[in-house]
PDB file of C-alpha atoms in Angstrom:
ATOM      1  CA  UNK L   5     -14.694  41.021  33.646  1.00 78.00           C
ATOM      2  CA  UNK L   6     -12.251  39.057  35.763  1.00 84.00           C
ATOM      3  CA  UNK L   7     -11.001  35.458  34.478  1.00 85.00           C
ATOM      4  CA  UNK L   8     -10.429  32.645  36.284  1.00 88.00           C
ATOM      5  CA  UNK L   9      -6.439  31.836  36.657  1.00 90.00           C
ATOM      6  CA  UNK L  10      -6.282  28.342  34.827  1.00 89.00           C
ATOM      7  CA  UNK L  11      -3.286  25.495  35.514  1.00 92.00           C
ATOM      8  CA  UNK L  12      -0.305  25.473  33.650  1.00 94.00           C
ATOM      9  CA  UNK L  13      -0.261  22.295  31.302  1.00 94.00           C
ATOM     10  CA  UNK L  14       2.544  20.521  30.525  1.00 95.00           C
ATOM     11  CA  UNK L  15       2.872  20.188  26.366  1.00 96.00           C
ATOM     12  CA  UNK L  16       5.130  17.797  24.723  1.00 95.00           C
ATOM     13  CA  UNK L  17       6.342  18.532  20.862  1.00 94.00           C
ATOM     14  CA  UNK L  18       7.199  15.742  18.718  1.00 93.00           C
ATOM     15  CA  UNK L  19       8.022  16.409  15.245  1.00 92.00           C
ATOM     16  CA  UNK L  20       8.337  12.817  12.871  1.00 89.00           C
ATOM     17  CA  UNK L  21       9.456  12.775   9.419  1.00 88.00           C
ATOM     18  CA  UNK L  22       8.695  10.739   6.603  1.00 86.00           C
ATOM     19  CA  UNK L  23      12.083   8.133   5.634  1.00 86.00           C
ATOM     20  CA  UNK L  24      10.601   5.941   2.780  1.00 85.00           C
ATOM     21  CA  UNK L  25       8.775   8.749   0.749  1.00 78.00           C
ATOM     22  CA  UNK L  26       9.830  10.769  -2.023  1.00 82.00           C
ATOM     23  CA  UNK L  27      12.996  13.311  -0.947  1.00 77.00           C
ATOM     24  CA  UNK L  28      11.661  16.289  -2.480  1.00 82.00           C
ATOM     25  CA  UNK L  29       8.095  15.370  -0.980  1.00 85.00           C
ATOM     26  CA  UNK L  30       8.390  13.718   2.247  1.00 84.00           C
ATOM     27  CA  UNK L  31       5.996  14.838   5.018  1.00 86.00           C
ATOM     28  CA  UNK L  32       7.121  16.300   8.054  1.00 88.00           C
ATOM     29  CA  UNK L  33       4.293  15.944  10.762  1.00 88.00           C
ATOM     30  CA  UNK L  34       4.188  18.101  13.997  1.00 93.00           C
ATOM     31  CA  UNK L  35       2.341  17.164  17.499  1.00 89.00           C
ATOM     32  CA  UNK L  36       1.256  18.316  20.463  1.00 93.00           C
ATOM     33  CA  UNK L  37      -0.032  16.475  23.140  1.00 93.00           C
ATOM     34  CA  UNK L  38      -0.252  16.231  27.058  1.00 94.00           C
ATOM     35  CA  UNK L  39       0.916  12.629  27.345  1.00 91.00           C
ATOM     36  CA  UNK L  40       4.742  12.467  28.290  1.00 94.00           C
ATOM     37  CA  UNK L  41       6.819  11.633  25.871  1.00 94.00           C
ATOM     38  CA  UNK L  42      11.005  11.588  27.169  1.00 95.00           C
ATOM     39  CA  UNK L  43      12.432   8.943  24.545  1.00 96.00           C
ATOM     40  CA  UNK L  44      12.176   7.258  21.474  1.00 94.00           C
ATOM     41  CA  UNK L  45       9.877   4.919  22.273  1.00 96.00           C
ATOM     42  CA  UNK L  46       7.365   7.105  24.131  1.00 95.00           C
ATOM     43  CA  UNK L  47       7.544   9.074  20.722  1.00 93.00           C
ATOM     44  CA  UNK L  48       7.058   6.008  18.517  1.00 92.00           C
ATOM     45  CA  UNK L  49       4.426   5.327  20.987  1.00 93.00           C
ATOM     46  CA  UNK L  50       2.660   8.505  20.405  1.00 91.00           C
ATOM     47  CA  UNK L  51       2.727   7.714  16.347  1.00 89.00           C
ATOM     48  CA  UNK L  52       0.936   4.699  16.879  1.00 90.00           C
ATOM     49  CA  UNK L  53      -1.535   6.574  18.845  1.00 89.00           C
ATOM     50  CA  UNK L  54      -2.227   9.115  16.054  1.00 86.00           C
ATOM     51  CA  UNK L  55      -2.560   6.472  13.062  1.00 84.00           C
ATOM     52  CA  UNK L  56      -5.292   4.868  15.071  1.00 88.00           C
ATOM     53  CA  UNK L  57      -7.452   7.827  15.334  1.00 86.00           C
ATOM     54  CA  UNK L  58      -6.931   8.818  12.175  1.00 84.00           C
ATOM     55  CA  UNK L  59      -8.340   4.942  11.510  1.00 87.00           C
ATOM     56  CA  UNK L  60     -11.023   5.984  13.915  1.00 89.00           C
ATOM     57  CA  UNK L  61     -12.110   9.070  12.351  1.00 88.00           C
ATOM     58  CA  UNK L  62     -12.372   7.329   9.240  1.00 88.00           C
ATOM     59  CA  UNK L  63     -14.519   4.538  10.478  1.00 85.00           C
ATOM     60  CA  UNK L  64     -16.824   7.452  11.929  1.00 83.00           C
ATOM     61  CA  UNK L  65     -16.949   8.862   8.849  1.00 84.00           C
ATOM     62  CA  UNK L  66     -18.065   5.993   6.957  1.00 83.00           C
ATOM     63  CA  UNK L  67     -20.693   5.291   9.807  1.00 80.00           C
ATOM     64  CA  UNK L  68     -21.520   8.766   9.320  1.00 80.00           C
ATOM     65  CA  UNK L  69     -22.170   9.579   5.526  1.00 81.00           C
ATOM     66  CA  UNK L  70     -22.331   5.466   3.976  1.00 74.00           C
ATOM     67  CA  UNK L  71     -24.711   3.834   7.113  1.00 70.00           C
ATOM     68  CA  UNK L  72     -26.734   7.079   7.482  1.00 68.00           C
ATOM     69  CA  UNK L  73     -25.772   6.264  11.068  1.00 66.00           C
ATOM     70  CA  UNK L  74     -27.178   9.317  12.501  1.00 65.00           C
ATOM     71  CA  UNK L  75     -30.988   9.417  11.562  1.00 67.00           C
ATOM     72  CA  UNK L  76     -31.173   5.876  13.070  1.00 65.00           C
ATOM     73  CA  UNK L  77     -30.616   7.606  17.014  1.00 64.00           C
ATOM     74  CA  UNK L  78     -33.804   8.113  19.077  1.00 64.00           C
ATOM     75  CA  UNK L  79     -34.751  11.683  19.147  1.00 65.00           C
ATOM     76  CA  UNK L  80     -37.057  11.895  22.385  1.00 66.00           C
ATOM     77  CA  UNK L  81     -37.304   8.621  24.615  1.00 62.00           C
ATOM     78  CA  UNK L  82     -40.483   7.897  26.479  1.00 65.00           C
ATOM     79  CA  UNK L  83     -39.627   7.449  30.594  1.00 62.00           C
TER      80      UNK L  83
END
């Protein structure tokens, strides 16, 4: 089986620790992601990113399991 050479992607790592929390149980958070990030403020940038999915996917979730959001989608649509 042969396998198709893919393009290199470029991967940033941003690690962000938690300041106000607990000392013994502050959370230490890892990324990676594709979008650039070169200073502080592309990294503070990329935080604010992540806490609004994580808004998103709770939103979804709500939709999801509270709204029954899913059984109200057409199945089959007449053309």
């Amino acid at each position: 089986m042969q396998y198709k050479k893919l393009e290199n992607i470029d991967m940033y790592a941003l690690t962000a620790t938690e300041v106000d929390g607990p000392k013994e149980e502050s959370i230490n958070w890892k990324f990676l992601t594709t979008i650039p990030i070169h200073n502080s403020d592309d990294a503070k940038r990329m935080i604010a990113y992540y806490k609004s999915r994580w808004g998103i996917e709770v939103f979804f979730k709500v939709l999801k399991s509270g709204c029954n959001i899913e059984s109200t989608q057409f199945k089959f649509g007449d053309r």
